[in-house]
CSV table of C-alpha atoms in Angstrom, one decimal:
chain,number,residue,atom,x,y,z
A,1,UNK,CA,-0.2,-45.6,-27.1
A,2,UNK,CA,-2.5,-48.3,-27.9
A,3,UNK,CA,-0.5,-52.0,-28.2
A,4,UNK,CA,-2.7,-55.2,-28.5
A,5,UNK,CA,-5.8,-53.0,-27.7
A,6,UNK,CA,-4.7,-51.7,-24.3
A,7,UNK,CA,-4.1,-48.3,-23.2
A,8,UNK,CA,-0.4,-47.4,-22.4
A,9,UNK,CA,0.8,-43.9,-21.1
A,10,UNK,CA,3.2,-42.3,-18.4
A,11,UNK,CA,1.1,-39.6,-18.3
A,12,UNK,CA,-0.7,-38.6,-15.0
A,13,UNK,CA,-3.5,-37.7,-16.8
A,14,UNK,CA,-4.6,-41.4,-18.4
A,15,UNK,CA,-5.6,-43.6,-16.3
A,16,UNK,CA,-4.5,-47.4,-18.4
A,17,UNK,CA,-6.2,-49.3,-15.3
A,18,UNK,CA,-10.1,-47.7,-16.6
A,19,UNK,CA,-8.6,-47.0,-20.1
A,20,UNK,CA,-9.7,-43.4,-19.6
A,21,UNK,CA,-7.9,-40.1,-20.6
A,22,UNK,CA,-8.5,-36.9,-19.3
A,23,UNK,CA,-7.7,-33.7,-20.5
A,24,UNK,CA,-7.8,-30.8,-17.4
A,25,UNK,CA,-7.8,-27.4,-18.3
A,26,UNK,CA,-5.8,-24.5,-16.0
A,27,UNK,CA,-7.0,-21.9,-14.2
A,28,UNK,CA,-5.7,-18.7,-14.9
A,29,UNK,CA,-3.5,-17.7,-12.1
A,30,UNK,CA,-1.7,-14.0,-11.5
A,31,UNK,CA,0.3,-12.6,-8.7
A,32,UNK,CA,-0.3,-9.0,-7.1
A,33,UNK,CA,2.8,-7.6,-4.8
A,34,UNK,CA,2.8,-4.4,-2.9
A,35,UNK,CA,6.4,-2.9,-1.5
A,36,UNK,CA,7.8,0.1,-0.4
A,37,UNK,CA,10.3,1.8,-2.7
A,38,UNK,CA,13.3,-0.4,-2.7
A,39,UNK,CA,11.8,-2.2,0.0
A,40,UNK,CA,11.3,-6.4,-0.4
A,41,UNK,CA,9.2,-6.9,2.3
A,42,UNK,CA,5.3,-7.0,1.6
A,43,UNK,CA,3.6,-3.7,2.1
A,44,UNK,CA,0.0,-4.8,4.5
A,45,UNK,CA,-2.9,-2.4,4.7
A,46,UNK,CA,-3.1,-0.9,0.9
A,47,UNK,CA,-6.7,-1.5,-0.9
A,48,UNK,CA,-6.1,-2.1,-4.3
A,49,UNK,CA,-8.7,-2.7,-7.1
A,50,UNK,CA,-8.3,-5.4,-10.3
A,51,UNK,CA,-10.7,-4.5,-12.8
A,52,UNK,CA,-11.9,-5.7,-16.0
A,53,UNK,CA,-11.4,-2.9,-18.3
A,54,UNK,CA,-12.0,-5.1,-21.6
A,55,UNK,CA,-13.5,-8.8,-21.8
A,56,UNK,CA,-12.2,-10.9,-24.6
A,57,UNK,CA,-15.4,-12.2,-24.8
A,58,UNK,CA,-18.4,-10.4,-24.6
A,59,UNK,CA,-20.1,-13.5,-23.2
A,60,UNK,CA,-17.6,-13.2,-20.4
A,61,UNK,CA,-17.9,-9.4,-19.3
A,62,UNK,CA,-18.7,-10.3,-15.9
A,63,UNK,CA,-16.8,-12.5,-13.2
A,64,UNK,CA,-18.4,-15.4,-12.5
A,65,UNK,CA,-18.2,-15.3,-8.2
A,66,UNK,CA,-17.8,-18.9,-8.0
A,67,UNK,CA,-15.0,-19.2,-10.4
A,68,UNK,CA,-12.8,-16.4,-9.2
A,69,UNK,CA,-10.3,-17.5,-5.9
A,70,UNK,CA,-8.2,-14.6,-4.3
A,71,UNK,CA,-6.0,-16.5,-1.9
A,72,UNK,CA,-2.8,-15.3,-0.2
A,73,UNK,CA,-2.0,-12.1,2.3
A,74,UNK,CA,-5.3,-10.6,0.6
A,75,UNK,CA,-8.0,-9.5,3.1
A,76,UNK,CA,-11.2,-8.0,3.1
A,77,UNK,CA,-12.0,-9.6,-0.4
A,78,UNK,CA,-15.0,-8.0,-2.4
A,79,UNK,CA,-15.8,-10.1,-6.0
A,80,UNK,CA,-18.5,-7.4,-7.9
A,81,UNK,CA,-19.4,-7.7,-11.6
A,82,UNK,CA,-16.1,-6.2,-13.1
A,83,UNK,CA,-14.0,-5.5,-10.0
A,84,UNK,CA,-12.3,-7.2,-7.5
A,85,UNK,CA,-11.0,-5.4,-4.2
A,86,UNK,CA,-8.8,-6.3,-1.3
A,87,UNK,CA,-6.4,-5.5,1.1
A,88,UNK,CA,-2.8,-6.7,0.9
A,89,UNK,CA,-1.1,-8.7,3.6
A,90,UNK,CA,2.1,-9.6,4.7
A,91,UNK,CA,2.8,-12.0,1.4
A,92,UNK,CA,1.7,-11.4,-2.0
A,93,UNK,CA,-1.9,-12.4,-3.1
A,94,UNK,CA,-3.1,-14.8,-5.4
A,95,UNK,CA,-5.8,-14.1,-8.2
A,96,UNK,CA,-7.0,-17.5,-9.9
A,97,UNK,CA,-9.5,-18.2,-12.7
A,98,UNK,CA,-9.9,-14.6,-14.1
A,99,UNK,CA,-11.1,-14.9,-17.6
A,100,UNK,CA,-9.0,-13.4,-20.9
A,101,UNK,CA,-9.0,-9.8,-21.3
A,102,UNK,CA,-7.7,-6.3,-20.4
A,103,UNK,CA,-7.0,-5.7,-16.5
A,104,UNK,CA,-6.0,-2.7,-14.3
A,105,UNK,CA,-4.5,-2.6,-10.8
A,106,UNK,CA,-5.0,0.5,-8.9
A,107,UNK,CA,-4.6,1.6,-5.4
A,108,UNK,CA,-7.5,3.2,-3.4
A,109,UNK,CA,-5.9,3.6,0.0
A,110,UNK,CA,-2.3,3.7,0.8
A,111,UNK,CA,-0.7,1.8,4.1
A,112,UNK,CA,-0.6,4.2,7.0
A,113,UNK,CA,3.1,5.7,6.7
A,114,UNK,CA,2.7,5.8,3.0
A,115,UNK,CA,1.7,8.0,-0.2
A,116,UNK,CA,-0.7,7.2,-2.0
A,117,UNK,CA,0.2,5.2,-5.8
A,118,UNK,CA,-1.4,7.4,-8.9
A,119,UNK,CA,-0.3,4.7,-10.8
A,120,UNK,CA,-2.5,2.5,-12.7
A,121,UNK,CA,-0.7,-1.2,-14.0
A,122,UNK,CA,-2.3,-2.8,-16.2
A,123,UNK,CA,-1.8,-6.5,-17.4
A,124,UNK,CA,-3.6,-9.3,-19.8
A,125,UNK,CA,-4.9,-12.9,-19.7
A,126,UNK,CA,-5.1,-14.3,-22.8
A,127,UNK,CA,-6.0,-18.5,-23.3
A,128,UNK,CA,-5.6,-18.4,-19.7
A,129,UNK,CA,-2.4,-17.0,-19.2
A,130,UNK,CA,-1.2,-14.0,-17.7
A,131,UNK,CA,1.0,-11.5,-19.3
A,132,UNK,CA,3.4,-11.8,-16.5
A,133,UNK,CA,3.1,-13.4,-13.5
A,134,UNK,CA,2.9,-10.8,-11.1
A,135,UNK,CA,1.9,-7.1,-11.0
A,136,UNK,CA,3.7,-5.2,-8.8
A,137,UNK,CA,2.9,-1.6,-7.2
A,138,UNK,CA,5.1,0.5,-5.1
A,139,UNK,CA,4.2,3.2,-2.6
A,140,UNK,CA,6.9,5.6,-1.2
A,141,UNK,CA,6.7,6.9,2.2
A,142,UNK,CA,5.5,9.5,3.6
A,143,UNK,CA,7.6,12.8,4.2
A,144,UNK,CA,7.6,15.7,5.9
A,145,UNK,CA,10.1,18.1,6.9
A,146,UNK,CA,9.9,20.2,9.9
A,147,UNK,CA,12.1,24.0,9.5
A,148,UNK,CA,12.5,26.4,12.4
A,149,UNK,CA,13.3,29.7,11.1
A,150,UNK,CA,12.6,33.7,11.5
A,151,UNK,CA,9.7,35.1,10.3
A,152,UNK,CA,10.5,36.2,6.9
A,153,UNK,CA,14.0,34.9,6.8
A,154,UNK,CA,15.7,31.4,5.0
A,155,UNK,CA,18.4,30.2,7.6
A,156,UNK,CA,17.4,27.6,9.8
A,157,UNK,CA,17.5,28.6,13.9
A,158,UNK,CA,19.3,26.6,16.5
A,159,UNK,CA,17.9,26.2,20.1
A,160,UNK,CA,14.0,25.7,19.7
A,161,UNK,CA,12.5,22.8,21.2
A,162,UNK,CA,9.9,21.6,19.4
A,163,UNK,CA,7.3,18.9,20.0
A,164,UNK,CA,5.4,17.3,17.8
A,165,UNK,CA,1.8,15.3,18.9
A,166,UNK,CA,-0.1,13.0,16.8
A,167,UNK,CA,-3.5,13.8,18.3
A,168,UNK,CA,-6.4,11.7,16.4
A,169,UNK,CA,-4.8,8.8,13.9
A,170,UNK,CA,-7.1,8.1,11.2
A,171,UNK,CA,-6.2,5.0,9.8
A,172,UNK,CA,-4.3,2.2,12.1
A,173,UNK,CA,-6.0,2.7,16.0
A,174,UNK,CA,-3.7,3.2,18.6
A,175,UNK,CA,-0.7,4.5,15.6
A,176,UNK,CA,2.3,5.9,17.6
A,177,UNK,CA,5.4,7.7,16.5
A,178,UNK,CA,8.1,5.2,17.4
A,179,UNK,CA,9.5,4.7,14.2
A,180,UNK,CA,10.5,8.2,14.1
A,181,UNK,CA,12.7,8.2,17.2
A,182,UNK,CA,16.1,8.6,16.8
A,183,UNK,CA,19.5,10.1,18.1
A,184,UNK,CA,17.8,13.5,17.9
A,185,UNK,CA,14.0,13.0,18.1
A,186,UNK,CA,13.0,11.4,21.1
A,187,UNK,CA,9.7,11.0,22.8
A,188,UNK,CA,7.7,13.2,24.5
A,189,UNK,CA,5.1,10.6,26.5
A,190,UNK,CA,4.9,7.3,27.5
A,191,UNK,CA,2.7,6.5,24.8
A,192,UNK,CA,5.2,7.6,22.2
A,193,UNK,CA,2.0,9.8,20.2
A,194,UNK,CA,4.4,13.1,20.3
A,195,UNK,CA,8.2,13.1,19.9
A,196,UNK,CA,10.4,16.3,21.0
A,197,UNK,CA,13.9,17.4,19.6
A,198,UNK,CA,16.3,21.2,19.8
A,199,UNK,CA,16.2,22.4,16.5
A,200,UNK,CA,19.6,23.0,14.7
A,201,UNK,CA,20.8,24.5,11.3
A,202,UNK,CA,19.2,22.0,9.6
A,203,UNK,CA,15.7,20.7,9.2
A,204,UNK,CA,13.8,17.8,10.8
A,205,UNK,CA,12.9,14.9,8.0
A,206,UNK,CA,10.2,13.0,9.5
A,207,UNK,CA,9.4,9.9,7.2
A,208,UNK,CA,6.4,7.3,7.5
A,209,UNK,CA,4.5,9.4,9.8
A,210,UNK,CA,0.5,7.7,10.4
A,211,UNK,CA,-2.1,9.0,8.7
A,212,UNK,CA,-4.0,11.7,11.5
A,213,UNK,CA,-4.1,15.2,12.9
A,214,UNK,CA,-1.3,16.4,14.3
A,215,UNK,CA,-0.3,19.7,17.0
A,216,UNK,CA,3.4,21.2,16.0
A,217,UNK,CA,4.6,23.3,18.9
A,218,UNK,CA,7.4,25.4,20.1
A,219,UNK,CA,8.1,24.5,23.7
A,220,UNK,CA,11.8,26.6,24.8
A,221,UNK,CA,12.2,29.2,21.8
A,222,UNK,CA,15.7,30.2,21.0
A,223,UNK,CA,17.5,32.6,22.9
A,224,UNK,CA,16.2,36.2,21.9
A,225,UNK,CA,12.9,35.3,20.3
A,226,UNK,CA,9.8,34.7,21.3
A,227,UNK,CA,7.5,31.4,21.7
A,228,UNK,CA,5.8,30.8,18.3
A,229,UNK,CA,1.8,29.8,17.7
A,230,UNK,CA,1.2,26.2,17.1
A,231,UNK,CA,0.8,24.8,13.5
A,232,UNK,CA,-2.1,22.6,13.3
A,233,UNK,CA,-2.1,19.9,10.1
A,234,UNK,CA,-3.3,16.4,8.7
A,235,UNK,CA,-1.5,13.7,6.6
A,236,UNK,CA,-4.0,11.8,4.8
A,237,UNK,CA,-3.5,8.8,2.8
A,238,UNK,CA,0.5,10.1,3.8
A,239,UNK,CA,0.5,13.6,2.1
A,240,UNK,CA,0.3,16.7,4.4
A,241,UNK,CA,-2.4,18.9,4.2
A,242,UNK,CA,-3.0,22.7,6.1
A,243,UNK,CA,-5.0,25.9,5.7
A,244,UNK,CA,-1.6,27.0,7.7
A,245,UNK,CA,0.4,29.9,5.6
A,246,UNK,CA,3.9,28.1,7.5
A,247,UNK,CA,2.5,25.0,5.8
A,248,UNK,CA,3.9,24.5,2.4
């Protein structure tokens, strides 16, 4: 208000001492989250991609470098003309002054243990405001089952032990398997890169292995049968992959 010609206001943004107001715009601001299915903890290692799909103002179809601030777990930060790529960290990142228009976030690389996302989440700015404040992607883990049975037959076969040796990781250096040890999978060296268990009547689930090559081998076969060749395969960006025919 103005009484007796002098400037009165509560307001943080007047200043009655210089009779001056100011009026501050506010930077667009969005979150971006990465978890594991049903997981609340913060996914690190994924590279993800925002990009700029449509501008709402043609005048404004590229990023402007020194206006765009990705803060947060994000790592590894890349700011190009319509894309901006990072890697996630151990808390969610922070993307501040994009401009208005049509985004996508996509994943490029998984975390090692983890499938790769095919989604593709897409969100909005418009006047500066995010269509919700944070985009969220989920990856699932990795899974692979392990099966010890007769050649051509469906039962599983009790008695073989088997040993399994991650022997080149590909994506976190010096990856081990000790998240897979267990009461029945234990390891097989000091270094815990190859795990050993007896198989029974049912299968092996092995989830969150590393990305890498890996040696399956039958150590002891079962009583009556003979020693089996080893099964050579890769999990890459956490989905296995073999020329193998035992490798479905």
């Amino acid at each position: 208000t103005i009484e007796n010609g002098v400037l009165k206001s509560d307001d943080e943004n007047v200043d009655t001492k210089n009779s001056s107001v100011v009026m501050r715009d506010e930077r667009s601001s969005i979150g971006i989250s990465k978890k594991a299915v049903d997981g609340t903890e913060e996914l690190p290692g994924a590279l993800l991609t925002v990009e700029l799909v449509t501008p709402a103002d043609s005048d404004a179809a590229e990023f402007d470098k020194d206006k765009i601030y990705v803060n947060g777990g994000a790592s590894d930060i890349s700011i190009g003309k319509t894309t901006i790529k990072f890697v996630s960290g151990d808390k969610p990142s922070t993307i501040t002054g994009l401009p208005d228009g049509e985004y996508t976030l996509t994943e490029t690389t998984s975390p090692d243990g983890y499938t790769l996302s095919n989604e593709v989440k897409k969100f909005t700015i418009k006047d500066g405001k995010p269509s919700s404040d944070e985009v969220e992607m989920i990856d699932a883990p990795s899974v692979v089952s392990v099966s010890k049975m007769e050649v051509n037959g469906s039962a599983e076969i009790p008695g073989a032990v088997i040993k399994l040796t991650l022997t080149e990781s590909s994506k976190t250096k010096d990856a081990t398997l000790k998240s897979q040890i267990n009461s029945t999978v234990k390891a097989a060296n000091d270094d815990v890169t190859a795990i050993t268990w007896t198989s029974s009547d049912k299968p092996v689930v092995l989830t969150g292995l590393p990305d890498g090559k890996y040696v399956l081998e039958e150590t002891i076969p079962p009583v009556g049968y003979a020693i089996t060749e080893n099964i050579e395969f890769t999990i890459e960006n956490g989905v296995l992959k073999s020329d193998d025919e035992n490798v479905d």
